[in-house]
CSV table of C-alpha atoms in Angstrom, one decimal:
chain,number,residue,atom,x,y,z
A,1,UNK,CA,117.3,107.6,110.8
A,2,UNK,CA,113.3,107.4,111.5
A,3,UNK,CA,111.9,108.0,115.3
A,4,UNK,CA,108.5,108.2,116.4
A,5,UNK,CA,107.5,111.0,118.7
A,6,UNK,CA,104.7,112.4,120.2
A,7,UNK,CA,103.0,115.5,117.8
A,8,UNK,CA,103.7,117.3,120.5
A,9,UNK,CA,107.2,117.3,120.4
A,10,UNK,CA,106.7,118.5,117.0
A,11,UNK,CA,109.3,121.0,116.3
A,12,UNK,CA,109.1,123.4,112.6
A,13,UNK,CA,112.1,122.1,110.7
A,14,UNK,CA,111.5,118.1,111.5
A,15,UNK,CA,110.6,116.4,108.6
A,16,UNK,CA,107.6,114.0,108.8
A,17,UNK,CA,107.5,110.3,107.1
A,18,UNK,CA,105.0,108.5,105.6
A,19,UNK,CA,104.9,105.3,107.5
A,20,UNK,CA,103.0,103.2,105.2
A,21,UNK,CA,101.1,101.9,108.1
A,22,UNK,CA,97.0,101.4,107.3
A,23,UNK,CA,95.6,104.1,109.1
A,24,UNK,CA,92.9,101.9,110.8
A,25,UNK,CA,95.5,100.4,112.6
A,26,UNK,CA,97.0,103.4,113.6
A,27,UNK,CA,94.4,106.1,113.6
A,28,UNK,CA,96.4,108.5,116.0
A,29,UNK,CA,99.7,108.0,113.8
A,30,UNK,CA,100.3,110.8,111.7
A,31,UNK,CA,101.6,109.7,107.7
A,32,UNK,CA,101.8,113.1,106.4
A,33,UNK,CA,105.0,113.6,104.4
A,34,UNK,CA,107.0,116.4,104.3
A,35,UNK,CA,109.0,119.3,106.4
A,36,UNK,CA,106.9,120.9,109.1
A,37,UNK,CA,107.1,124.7,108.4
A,38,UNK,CA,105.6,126.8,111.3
A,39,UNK,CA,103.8,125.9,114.9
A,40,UNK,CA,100.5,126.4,113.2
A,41,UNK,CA,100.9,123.5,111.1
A,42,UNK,CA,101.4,121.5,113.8
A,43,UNK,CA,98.5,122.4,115.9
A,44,UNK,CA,96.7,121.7,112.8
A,45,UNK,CA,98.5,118.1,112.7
A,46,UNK,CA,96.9,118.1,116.9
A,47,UNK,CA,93.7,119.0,115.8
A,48,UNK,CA,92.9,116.4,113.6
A,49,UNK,CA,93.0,114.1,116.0
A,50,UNK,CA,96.9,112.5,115.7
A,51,UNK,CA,99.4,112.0,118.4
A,52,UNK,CA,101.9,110.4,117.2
A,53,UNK,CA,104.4,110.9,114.1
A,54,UNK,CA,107.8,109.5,112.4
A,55,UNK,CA,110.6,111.5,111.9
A,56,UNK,CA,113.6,111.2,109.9
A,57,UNK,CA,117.0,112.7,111.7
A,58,UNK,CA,118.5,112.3,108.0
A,59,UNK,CA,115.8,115.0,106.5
A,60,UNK,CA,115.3,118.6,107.3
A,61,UNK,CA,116.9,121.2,109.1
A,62,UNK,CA,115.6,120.7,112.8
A,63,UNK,CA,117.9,117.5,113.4
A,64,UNK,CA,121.3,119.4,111.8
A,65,UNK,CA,120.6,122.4,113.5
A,66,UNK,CA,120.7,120.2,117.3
A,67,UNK,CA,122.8,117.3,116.7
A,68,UNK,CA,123.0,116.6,120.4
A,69,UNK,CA,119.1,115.0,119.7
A,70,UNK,CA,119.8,113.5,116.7
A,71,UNK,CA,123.2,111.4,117.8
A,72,UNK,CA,120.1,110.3,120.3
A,73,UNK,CA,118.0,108.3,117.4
A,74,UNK,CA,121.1,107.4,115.9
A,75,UNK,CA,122.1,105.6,119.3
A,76,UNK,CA,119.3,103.6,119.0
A,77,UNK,CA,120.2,101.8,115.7
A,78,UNK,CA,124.2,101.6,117.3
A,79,UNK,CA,123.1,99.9,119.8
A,80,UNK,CA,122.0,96.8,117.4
A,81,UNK,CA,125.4,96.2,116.6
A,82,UNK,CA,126.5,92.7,117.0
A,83,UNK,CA,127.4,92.2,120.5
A,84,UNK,CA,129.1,88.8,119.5
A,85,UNK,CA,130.4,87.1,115.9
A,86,UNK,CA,127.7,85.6,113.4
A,87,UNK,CA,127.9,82.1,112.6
A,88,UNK,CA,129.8,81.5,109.9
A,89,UNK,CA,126.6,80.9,107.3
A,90,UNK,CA,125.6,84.4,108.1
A,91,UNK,CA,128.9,86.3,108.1
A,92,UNK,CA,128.8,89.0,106.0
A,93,UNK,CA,128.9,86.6,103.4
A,94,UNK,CA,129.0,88.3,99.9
A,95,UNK,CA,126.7,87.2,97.3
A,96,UNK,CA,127.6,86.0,94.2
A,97,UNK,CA,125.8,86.3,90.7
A,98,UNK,CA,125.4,82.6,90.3
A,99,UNK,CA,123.7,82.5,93.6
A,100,UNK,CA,121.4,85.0,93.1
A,101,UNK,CA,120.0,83.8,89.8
A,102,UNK,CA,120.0,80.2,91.4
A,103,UNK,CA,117.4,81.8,93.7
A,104,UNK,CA,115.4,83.5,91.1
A,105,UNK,CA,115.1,80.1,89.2
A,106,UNK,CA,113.7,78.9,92.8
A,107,UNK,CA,111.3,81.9,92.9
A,108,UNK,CA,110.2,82.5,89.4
A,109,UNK,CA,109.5,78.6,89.2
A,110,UNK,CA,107.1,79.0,92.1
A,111,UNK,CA,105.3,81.6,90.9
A,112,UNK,CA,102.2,79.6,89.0
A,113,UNK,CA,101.9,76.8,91.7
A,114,UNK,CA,101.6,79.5,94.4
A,115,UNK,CA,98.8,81.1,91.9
A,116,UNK,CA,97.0,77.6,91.4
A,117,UNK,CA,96.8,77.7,95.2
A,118,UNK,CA,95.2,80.7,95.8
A,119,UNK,CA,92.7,79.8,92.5
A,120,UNK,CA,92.3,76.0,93.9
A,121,UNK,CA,91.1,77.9,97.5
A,122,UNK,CA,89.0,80.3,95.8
A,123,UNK,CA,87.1,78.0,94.0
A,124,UNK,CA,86.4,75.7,97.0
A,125,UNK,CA,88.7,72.6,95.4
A,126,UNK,CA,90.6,70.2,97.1
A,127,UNK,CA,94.4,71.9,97.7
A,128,UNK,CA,97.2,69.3,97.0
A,129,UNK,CA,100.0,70.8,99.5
A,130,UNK,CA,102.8,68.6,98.3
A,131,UNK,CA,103.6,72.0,95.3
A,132,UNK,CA,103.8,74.2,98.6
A,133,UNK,CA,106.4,71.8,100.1
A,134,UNK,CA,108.8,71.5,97.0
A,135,UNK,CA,108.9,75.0,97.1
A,136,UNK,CA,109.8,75.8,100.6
A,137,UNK,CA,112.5,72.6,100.7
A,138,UNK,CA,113.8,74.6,97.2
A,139,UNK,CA,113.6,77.8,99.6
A,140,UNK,CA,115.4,75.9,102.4
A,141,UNK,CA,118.0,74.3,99.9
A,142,UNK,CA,119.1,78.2,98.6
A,143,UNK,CA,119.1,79.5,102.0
A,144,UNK,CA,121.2,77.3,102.6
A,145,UNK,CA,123.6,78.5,100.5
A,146,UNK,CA,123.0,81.9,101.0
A,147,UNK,CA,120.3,83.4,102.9
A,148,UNK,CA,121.4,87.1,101.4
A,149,UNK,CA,120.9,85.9,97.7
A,150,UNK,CA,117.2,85.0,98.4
A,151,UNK,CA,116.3,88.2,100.6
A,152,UNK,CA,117.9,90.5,98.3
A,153,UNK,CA,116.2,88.7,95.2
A,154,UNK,CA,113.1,88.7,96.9
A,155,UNK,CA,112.9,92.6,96.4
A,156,UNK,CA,114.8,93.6,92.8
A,157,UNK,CA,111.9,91.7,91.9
A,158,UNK,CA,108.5,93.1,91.6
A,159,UNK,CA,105.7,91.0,90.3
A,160,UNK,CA,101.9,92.8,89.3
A,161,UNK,CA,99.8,90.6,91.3
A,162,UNK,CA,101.1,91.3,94.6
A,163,UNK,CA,98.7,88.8,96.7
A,164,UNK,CA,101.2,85.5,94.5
A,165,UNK,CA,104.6,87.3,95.5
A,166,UNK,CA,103.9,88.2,99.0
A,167,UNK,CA,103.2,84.7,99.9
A,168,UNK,CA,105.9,83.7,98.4
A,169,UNK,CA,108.2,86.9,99.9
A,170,UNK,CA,106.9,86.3,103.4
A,171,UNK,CA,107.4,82.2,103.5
A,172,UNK,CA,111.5,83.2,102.0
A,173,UNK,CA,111.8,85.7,104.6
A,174,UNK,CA,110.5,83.4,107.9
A,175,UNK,CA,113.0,80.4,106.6
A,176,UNK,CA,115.5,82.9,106.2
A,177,UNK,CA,115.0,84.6,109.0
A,178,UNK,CA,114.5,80.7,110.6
A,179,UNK,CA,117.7,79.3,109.4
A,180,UNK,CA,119.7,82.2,111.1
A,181,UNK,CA,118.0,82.0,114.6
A,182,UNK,CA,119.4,78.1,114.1
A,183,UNK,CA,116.0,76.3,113.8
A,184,UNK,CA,116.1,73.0,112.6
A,185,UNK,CA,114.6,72.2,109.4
A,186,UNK,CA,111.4,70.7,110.6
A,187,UNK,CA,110.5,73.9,111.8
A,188,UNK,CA,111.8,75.9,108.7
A,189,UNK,CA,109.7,74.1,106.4
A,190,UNK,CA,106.8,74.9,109.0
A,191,UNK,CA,107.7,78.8,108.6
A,192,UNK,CA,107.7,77.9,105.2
A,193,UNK,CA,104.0,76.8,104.6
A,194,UNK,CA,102.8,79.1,107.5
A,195,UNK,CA,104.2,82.0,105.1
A,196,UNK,CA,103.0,80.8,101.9
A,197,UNK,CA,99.4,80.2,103.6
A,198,UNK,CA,99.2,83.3,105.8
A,199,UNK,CA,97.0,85.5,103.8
A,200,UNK,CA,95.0,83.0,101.8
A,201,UNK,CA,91.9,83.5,103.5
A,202,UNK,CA,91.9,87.0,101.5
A,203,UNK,CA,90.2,85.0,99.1
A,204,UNK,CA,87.4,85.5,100.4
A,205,UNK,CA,87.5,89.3,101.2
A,206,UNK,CA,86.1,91.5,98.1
A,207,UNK,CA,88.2,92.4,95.7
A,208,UNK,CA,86.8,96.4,96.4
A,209,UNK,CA,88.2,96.1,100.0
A,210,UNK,CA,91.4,94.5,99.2
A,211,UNK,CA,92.4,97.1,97.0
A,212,UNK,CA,91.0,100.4,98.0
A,213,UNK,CA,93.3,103.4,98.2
A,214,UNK,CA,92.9,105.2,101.2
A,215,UNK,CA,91.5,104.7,104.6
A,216,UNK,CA,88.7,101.6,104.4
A,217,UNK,CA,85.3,102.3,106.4
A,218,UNK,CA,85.0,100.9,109.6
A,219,UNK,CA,83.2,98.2,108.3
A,220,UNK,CA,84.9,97.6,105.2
A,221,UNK,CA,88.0,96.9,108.3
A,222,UNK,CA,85.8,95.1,109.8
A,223,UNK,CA,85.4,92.8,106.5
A,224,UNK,CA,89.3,92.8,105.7
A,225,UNK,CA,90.0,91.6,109.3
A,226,UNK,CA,87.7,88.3,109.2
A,227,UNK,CA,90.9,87.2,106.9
A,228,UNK,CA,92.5,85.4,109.5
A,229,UNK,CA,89.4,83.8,110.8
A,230,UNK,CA,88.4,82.7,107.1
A,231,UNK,CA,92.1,81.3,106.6
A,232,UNK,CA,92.2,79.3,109.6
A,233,UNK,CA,88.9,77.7,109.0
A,234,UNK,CA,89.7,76.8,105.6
A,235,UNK,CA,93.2,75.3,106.2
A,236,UNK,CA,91.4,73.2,109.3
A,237,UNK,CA,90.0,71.6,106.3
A,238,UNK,CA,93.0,70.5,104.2
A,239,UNK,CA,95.0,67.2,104.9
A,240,UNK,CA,98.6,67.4,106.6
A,241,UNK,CA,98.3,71.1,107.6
A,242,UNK,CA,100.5,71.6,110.7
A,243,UNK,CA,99.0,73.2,114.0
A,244,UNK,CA,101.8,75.9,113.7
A,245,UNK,CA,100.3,76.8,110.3
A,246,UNK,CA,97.1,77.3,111.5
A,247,UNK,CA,98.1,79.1,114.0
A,248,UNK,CA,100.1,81.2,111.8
A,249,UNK,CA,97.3,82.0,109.6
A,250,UNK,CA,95.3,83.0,112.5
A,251,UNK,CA,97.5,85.1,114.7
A,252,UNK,CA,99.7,86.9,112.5
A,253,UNK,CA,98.1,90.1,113.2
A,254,UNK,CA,98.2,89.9,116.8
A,255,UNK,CA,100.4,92.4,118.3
A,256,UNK,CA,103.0,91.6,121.2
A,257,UNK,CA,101.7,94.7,123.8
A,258,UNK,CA,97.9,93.4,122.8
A,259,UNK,CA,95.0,95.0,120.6
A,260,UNK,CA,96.1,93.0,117.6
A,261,UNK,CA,93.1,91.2,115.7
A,262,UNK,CA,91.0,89.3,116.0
A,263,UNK,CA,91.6,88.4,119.4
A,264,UNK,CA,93.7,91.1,121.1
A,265,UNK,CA,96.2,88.1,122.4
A,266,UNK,CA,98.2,88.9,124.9
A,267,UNK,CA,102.0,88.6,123.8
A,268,UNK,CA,102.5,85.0,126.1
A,269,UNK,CA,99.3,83.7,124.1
A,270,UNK,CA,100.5,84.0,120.9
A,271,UNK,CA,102.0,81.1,118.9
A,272,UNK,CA,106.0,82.0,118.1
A,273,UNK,CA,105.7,80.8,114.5
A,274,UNK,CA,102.8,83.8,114.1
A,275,UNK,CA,105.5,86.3,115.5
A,276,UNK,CA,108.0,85.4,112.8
A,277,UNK,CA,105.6,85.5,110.4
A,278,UNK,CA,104.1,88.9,111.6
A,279,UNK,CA,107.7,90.7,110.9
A,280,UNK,CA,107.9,89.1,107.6
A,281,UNK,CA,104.5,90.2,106.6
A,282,UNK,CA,104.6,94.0,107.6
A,283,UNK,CA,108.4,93.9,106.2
A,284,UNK,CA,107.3,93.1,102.9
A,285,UNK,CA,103.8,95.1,102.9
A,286,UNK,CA,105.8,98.2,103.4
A,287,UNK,CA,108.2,97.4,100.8
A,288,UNK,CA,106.2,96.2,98.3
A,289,UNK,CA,104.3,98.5,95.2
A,290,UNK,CA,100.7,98.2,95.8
A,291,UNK,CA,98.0,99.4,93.7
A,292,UNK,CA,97.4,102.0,96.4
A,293,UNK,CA,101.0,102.7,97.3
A,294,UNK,CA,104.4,102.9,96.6
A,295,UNK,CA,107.2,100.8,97.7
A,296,UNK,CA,108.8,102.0,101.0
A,297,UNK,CA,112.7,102.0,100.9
A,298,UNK,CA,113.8,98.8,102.7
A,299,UNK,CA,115.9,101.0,105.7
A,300,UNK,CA,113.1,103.1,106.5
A,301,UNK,CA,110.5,100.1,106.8
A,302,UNK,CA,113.3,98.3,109.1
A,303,UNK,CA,113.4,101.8,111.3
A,304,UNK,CA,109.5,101.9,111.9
A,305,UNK,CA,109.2,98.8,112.4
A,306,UNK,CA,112.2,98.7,115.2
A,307,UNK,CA,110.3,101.7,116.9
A,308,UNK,CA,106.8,99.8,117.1
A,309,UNK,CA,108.8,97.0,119.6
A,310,UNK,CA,107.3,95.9,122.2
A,311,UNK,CA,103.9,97.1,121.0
A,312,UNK,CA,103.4,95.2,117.4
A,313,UNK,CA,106.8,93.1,117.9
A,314,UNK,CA,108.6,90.8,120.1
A,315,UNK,CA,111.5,93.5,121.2
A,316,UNK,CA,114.0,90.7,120.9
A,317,UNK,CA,113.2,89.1,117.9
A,318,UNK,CA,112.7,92.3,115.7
A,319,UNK,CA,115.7,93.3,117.2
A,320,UNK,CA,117.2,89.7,115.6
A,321,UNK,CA,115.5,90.6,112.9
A,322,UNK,CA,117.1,94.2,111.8
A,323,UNK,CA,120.7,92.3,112.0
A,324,UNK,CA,119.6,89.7,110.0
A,325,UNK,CA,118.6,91.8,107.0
A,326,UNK,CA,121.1,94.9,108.5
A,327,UNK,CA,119.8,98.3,108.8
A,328,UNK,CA,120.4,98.0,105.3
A,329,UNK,CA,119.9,94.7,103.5
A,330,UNK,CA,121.4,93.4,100.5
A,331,UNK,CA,120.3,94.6,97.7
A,332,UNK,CA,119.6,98.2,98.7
A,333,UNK,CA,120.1,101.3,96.9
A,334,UNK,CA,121.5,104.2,98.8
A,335,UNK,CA,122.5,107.5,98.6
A,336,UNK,CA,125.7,109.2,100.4
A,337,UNK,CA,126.0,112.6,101.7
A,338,UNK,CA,128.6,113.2,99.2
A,339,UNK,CA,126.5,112.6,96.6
A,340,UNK,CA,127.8,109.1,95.2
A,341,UNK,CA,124.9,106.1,94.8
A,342,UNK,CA,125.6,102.5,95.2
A,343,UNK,CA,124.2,99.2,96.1
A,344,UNK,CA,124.7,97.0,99.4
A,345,UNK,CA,126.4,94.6,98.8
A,346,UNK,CA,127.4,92.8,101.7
A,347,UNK,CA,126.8,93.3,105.3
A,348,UNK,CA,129.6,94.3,108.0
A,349,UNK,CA,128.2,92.5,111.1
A,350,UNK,CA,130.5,94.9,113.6
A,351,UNK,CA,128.9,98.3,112.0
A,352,UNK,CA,125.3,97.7,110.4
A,353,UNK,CA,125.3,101.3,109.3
A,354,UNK,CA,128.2,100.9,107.3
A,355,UNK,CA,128.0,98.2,104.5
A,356,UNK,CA,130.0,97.2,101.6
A,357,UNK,CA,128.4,99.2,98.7
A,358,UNK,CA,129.4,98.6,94.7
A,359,UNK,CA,129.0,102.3,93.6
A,360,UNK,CA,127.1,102.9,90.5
A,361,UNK,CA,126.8,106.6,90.3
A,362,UNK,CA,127.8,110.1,91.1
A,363,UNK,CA,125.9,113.3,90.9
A,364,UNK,CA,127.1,113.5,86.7
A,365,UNK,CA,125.0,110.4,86.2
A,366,UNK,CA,126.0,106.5,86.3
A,367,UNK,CA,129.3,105.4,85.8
A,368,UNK,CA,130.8,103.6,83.1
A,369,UNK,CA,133.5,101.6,85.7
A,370,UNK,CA,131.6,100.8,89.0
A,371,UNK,CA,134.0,100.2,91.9
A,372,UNK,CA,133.5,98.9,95.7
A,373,UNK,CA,134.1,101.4,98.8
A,374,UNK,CA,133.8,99.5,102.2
A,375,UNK,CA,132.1,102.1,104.1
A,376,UNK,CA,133.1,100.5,107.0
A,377,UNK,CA,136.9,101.3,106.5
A,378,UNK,CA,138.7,103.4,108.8
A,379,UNK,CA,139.3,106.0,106.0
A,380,UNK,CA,135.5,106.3,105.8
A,381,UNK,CA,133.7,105.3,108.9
A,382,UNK,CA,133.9,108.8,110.7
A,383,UNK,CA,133.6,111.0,107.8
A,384,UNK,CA,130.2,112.7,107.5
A,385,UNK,CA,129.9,112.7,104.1
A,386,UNK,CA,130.3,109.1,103.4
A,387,UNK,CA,127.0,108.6,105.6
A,388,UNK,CA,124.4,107.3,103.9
A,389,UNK,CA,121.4,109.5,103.8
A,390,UNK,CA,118.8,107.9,101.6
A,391,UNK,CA,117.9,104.7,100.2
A,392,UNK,CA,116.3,104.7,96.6
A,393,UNK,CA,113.9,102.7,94.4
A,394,UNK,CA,116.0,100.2,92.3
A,395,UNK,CA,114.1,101.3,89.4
A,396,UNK,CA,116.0,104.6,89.4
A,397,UNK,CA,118.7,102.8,87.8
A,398,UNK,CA,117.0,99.9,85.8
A,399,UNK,CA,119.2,97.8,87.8
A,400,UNK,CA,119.7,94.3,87.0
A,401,UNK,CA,121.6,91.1,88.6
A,402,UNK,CA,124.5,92.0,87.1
A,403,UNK,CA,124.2,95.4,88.4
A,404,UNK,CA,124.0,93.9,91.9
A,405,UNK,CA,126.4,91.0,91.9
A,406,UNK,CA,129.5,89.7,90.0
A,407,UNK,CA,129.9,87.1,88.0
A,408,UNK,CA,132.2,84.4,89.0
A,409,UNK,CA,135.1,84.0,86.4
A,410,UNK,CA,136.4,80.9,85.4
């Protein structure tokens, strides 16, 4: 598990992670990767100018070697388990084949209108929004029936042109994430739109800023920030935009303790559908392949962003958030101590570290007969080396549906 400390509680043998996180954001945050060798290295780390750091209890021989301060971070993520039963549409519900590749059909279909959106914006041409809205009632419809078919889909696949699939990532995670705080569907189909228009006015930011690897300039940051003013005032132009959406577009990088952009809100000024829509952004920014960096695993992304409470996120709602997706969601690939690699496959509710996996793999390579171990099972809940300790690119494996999910027979 990931916790962020001061760099001076730096100790040789922790092992540093790369948050992912744009360093003008975070200028004092440390996202060097990599086992801290010697007290020099970390006075080096101080000297630059960085006070704060992410480390992972799972990595490294710091953690192993005082266990009492790593069952400490691991608290932290025990204490999200579910104090009381989900509702029944989000119970651990497993997801079936058919379901998944009934929500691809919903995402792949909504690929092109999403691009004709962005392209109609560019251009300066009237926007027709009634594409958006068939997609995010299509959205609703396979939330519906179920939410962990969409979300898991949403990641196994990766599209090039990464400005089209996060808008449509984001707008599937805030209904998802909408339907199982129990909003009505008014309000879904809000999160909906608010997602799918959130970063449009990054239409307007040069192409060279967008995509530069590295740290921008300060005033190439101060170019890529005026996105949410240049979204907001060109969805104030377009018919039957709701307020919420605006809002959305305008405030979804304002930051719960303050000093978010571009108006440093403080967390009772800022609209609740831009809070949603903040967690589904950074979510999917850290766990999306960009031209400038590679795909975080979808655990470690959940960790950071658990830690940054209260100063990026409402505490309650990313706390909401982590056991609606699970420390980790469907979908992911992980690694156990003992060496076997699976897939999540379902969620147990009672112990979020501790899913249902369909195991793919051992240390000789993939099997030819997958099978399912409930790591939440008595036999293997308290036995150290059925922990999982890693999470993995999907890639690894070439992993398809079928991979992930079951066919229903007959």
């Amino acid at each position: 598990m990931i916790k962020r400390i001061l760099v001076r509680n730096l100790k040789p043998g922790m092992f540093t992670v790369d948050s992912g996180l744009l360093e003008n954001e975070h200028p004092e945050l440390y996202n060097g990767e990599g086992l801290i060798l010697d007290l020099d290295e970390i006075q080096e780390i101080y000297a630059n100018g960085y006070r704060e750091v992410f480390v992972d209890a799972n990595q490294g021989t710091y953690f192993f070697e005082h266990p009492d301060e790593r069952d400490k971070i691991l608290r932290l993520y025990k204490m999200l388990k579910q104090k009381v039963e989900l509702r029944a549409a989000f119970e651990a519900k497993q997801v079936t084949y058919e379901e998944a590749k009934a929500a691809e059909d919903v995402y792949t279909a909504s690929f092109d209108t999403v691009m004709t959106l962005y392209e109609d914006f560019s251009k300066g041409s009237s926007v027709d929004t009634k594409s958006s809205k068939v997609y995010v009632n299509d959205v609703i419809d396979s939330v519906t029936n179920n939410a962990h078919a969409f979300i898991s889909l949403v990641k196994l696949r990766q599209y090039d042109d990464y400005s089209y699939s996060h808008s449509l990532n984001v707008a599937a995670l805030a209904v998802s994430f909408g339907k199982y705080l129990n909003f009505d569907e008014e309000y879904l189909q809000i999160l909906g739109m608010a997602g799918l228009y959130h970063d449009i006015g990054k239409v307007r930011v040069p192409h060279t800023v967008l995509n530069k690897p590295g740290r921008l300039t300060d005033k190439e940051f101060e170019i890529m920030k005026r996105h949410s003013e240049y979204g907001h005032d060109m969805l104030v132009k377009v018919n039957d935009i709701h307020s919420y959406v605006l809002r959305a577009a305008y405030e979804h990088h304002e930051h719960y303790g303050g000093k978010g952009y571009p108006r440093a809100l403080s967390r009772s000024e800022i609209n609740k559908t831009a809070l949603v829509i903040s967690l589904a952004d950074v979510y999917d920014a850290l766990t999306s392949e960009r031209v400038y960096k590679k795909a975080m695993a979808q655990y470690k992304a959940l960790c950071i962003m658990f830690d940054m409470r209260q100063t990026n996120f409402h505490p309650l709602l990313i706390e909401k958030f982590i056991k609606f997706l699970g420390i980790y969601p469907v979908g992911t690939l992980v690694r156990l101590r003992i060496g076997l690699r699976g897939v999540v496959i379902k969620q147990n509710p009672a112990f979020l570290l501790n899913p249902l996996l369909k195991i793919l793999a051992d240390n000789k390579g993939r099997l030819a007969h997958p099978y399912y171990l409930d790591l939440a099972d008595q036999e293997y809940l308290e036995k150290p080396d059925y922990e999982i300790i890693d999470s993995m690119d999907p890639g690894t494996y070439k992993l398809e549906l079928e991979d992930f999910f079951d066919k229903v027979e007959g």
